[in-house]
Coordinates of C-alpha atoms in Angstrom, one line a residue:
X1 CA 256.7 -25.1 -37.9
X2 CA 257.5 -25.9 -33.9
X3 CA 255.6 -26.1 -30.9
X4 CA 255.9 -27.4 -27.5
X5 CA 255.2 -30.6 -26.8
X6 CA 253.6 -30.9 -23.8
X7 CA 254.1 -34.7 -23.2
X8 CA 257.0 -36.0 -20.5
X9 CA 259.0 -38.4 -21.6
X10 CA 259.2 -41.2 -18.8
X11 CA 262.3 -43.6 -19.7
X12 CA 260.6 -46.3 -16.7
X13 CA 257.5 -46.5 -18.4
X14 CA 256.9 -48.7 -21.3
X15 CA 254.0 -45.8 -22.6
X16 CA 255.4 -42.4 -24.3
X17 CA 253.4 -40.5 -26.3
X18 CA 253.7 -38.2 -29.3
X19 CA 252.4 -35.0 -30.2
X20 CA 251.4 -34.7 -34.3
X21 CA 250.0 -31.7 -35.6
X22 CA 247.7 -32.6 -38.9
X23 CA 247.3 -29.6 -41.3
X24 CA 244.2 -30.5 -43.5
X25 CA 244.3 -28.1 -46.0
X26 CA 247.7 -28.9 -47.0
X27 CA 247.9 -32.6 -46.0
X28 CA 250.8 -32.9 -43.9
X29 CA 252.1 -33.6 -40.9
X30 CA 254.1 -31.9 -38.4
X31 CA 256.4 -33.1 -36.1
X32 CA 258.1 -31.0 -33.0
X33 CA 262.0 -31.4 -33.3
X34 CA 263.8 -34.3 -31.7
X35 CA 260.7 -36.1 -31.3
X36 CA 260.0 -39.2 -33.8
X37 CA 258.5 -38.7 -37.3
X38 CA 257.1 -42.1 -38.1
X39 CA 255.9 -44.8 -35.7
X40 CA 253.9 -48.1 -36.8
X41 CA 253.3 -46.7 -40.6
X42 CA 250.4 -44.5 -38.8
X43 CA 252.2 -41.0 -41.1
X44 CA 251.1 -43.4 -44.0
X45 CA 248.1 -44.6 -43.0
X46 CA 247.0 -40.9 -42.4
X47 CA 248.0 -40.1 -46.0
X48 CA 245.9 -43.1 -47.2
X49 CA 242.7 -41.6 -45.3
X50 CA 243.6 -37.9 -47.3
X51 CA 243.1 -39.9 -50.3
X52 CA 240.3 -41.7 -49.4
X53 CA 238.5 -38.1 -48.6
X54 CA 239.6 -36.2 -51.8
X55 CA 237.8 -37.8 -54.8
X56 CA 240.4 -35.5 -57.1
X57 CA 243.1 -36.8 -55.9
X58 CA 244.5 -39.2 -58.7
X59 CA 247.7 -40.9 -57.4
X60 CA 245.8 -43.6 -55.1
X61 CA 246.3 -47.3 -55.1
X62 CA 244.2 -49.1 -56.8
X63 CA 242.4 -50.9 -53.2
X64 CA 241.1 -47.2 -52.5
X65 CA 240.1 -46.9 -56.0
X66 CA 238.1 -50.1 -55.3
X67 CA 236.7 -49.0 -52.1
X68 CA 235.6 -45.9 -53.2
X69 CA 233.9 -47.2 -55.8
X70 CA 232.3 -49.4 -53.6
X71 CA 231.6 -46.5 -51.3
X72 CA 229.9 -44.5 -54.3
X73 CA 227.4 -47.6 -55.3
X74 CA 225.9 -47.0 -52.2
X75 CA 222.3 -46.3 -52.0
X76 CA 220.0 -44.8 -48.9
X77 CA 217.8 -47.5 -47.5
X78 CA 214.2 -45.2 -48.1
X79 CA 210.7 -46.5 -46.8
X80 CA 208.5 -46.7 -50.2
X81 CA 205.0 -47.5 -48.1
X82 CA 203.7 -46.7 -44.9
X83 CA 201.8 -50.5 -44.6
X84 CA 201.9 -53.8 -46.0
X85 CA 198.3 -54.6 -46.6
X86 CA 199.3 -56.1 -49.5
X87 CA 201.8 -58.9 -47.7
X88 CA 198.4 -59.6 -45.5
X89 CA 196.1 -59.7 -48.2
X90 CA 198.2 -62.5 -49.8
X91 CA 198.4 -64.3 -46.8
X92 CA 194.9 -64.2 -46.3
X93 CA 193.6 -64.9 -49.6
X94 CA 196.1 -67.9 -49.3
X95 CA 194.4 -69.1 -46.3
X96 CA 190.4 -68.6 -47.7
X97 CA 191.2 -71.0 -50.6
X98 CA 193.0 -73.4 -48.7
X99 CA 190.2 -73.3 -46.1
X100 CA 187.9 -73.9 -49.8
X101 CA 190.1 -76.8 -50.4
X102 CA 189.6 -78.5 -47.1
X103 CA 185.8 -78.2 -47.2
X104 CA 185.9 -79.5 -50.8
X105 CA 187.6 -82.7 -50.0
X106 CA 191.1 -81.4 -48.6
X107 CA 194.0 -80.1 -50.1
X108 CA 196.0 -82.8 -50.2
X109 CA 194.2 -84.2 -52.8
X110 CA 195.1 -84.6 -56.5
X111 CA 191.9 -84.1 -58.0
X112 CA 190.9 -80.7 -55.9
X113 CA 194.7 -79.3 -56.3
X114 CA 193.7 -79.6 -60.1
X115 CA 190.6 -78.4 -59.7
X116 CA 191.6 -75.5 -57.7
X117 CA 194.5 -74.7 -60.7
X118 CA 197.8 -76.7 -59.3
X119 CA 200.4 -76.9 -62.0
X120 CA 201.0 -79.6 -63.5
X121 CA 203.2 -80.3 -67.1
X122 CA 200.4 -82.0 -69.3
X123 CA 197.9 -79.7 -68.7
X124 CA 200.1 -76.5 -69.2
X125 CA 202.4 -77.8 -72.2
X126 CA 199.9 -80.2 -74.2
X127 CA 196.1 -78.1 -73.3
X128 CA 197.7 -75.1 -73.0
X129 CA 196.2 -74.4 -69.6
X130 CA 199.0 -71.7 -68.9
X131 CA 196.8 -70.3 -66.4
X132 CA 197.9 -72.7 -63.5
X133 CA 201.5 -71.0 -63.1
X134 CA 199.8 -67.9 -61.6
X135 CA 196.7 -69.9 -60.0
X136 CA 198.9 -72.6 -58.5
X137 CA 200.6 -69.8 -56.6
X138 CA 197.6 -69.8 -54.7
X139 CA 197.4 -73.4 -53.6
X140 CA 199.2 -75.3 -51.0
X141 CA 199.1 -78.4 -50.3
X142 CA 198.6 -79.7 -46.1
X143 CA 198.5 -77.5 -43.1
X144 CA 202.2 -77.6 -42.5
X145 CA 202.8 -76.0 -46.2
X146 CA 199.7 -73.1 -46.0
X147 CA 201.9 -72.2 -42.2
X148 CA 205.2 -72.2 -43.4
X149 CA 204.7 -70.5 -46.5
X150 CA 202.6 -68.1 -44.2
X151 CA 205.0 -66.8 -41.8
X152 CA 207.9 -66.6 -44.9
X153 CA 205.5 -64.3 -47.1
X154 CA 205.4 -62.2 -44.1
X155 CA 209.2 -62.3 -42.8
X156 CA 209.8 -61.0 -46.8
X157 CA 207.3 -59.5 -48.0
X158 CA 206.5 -57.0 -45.3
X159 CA 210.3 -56.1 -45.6
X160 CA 210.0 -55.7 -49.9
X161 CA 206.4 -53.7 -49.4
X162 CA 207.8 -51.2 -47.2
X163 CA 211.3 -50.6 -49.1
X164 CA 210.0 -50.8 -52.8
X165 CA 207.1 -49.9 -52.8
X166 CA 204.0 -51.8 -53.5
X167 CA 203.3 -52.0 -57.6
X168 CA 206.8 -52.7 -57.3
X169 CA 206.7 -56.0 -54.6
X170 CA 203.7 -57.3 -56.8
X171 CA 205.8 -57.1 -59.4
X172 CA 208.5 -59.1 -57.7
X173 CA 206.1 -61.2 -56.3
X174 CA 204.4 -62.4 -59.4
X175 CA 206.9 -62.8 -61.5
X176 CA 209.6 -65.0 -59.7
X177 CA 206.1 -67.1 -58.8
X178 CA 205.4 -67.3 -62.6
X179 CA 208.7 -68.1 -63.3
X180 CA 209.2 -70.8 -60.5
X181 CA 206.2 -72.1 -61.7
X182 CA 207.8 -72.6 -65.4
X183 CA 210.7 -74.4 -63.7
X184 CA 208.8 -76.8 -62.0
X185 CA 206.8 -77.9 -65.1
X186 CA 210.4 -78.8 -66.8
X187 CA 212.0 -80.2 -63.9
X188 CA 209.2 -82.3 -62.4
X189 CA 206.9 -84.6 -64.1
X190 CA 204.2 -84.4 -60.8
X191 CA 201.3 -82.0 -59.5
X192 CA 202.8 -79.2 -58.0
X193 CA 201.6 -76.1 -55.6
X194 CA 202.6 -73.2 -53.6
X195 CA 204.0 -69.8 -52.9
X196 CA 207.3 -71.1 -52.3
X197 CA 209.0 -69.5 -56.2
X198 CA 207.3 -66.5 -55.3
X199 CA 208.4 -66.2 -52.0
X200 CA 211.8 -67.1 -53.0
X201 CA 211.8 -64.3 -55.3
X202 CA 210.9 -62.3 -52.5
X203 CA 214.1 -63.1 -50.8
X204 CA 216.1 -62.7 -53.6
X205 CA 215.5 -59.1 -53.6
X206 CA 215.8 -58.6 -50.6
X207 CA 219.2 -60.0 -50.5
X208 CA 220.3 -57.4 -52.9
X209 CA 218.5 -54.7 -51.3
X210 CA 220.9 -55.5 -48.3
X211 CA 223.7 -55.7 -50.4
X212 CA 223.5 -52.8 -52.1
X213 CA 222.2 -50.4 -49.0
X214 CA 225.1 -51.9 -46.8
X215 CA 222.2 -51.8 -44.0
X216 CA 220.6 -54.3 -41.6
X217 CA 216.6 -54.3 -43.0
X218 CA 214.7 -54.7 -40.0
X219 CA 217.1 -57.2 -38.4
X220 CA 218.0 -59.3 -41.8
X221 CA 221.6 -58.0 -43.6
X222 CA 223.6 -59.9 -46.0
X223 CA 224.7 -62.3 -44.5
X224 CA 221.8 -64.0 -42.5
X225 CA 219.7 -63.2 -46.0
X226 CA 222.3 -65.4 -47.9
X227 CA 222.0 -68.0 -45.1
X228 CA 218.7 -68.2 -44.9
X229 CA 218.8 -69.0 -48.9
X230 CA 221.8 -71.0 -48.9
X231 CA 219.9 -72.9 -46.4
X232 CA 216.4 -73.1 -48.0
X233 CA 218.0 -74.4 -51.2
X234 CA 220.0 -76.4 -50.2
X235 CA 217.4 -78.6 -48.2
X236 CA 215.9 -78.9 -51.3
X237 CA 218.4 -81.1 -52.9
X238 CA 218.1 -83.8 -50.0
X239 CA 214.3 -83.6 -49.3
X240 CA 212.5 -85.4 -52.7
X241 CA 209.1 -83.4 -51.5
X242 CA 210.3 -80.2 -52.1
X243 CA 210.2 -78.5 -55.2
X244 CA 213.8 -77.1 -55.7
X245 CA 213.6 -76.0 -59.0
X246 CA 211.0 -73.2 -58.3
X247 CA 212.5 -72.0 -55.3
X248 CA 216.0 -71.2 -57.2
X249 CA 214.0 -69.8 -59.9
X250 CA 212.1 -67.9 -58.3
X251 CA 215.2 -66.6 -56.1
X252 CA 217.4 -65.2 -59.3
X253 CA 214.0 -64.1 -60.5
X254 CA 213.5 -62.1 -57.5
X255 CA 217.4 -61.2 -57.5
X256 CA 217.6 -60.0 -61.1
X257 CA 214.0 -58.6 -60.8
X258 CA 215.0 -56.3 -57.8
X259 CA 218.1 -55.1 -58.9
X260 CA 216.7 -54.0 -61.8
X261 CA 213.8 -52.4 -60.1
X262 CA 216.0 -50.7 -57.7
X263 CA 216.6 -46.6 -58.1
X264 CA 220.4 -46.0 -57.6
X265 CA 221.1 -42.6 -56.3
X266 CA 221.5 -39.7 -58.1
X267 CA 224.9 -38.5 -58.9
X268 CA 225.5 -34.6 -57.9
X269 CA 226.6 -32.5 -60.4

């Protein structure tokens, strides 16, 4: 096959260009006569898109194998729920028994964070109060603490109600808190309280809810999700008041918990 190609060649320019015809159904190129057949590997790289488009094709490398693959695990980022009452409903019923706290003698007191259901190892291991590591998920302990935990539930959780759904964010939800809770009982010998394991969880899946979409969630991808953890964690190694142990329980809680709860796409038949 010929044709005319309609470009001038200029030999005081440093700029020539080249005419290719593509044939898709056949895969292959065509060059007009005298004119060059390969320039900068771009005839290979064409071939290497051809195999990236035809799933039947089965001499590709193994990297387009790989990427693929990646390609194909893939799933559509899908609104589950229209609101988030639930995200404010937490927050709020967060902020009535702190409120309950503070008019009962404050919440920075020992005796009314037990009173109120803070965790705490003798009381769960030895009386078999098992109760607190839900309860204590309610609790926190100063103003700073309630706000923080505040404005983190709703940065996550807004973002986790919407995309899976809400029986599915409660499930999230209670579980890494019940499970950071746990950790905090074997890894500290003092009163504990807070959201924080839950919350963590919360993150958690929504770091693989970005991974696994390959989309930006409201402003939040991968990366900044990762940070934001790296970050959080890794504050609690040098800060002695913060409970590290349920926050990165509560975050592979909330990782494992949402992958699992995740629906992959279905494949086409």
């Amino acid at each position: 096959m010929e044709f005319q190609n309609i470009s001038i060649f200029h030999p005081d320019q440093d700029i020539y260009s080249l005419t290719w015809i593509v044939a898709l159904p056949t895969k292959k190129i065509f060059v007009n006569k005298g004119d060059a057949d390969e320039i900068l590997n771009v005839s290979q790289l064409i071939h290497k898109v051809f195999n990236i488009m035809d799933p039947s094709n089965d001499g590709e490398d193994e990297k387009l194998l790989k990427y693929k693959e990646k390609i194909r695990r893939k799933i559509p980022l899908k609104e589950r729920s229209s609101n988030t009452v639930l995200t404010y409903g937490l927050i709020g019923l967060n902020i009535v028994i702190w409120l309950l706290m503070e008019l009962n003698g404050g919440s920075q007191d020992v005796n009314i964070l037990l009173l109120f259901g803070a965790n705490e190892p003798f009381l769960v291991l030895k009386r078999d109060q098992y109760w607190r590591l839900v309860t204590s998920m309610f609790l926190h302990i100063g103003l700073s603490h309630l706000l923080y935990n505040s404005f983190a539930l709703y940065l996550f959780g807004t973002r986790i109600e919407k995309y899976y759904g809400k029986i599915k964010f409660l499930f999230i939800y209670f579980i890494s808190g019940v499970f950071g809770s746990i950790a905090s009982i074997f890894f500290s010998n003092t009163v504990s309280a807070g959201a924080s394991g839950a919350i963590y969880g919360l993150l958690g899946a929504l770091l693989f809810l970005a991974y696994k979409t390959n989309k930006e969630i409201e402003g939040l991808n991968t990366y900044t999700i990762l940070v934001m953890a790296l970050i959080g964690i890794g504050l609690g190694w040098i800060m002695p008041s913060i409970d590290n142990a349920a926050h990165l329980a509560g975050f592979l809680s909330g990782l494992f918990t949402g992958k699992i709860l995740l629906h992959p796409v279905r494949k086409e038949k």
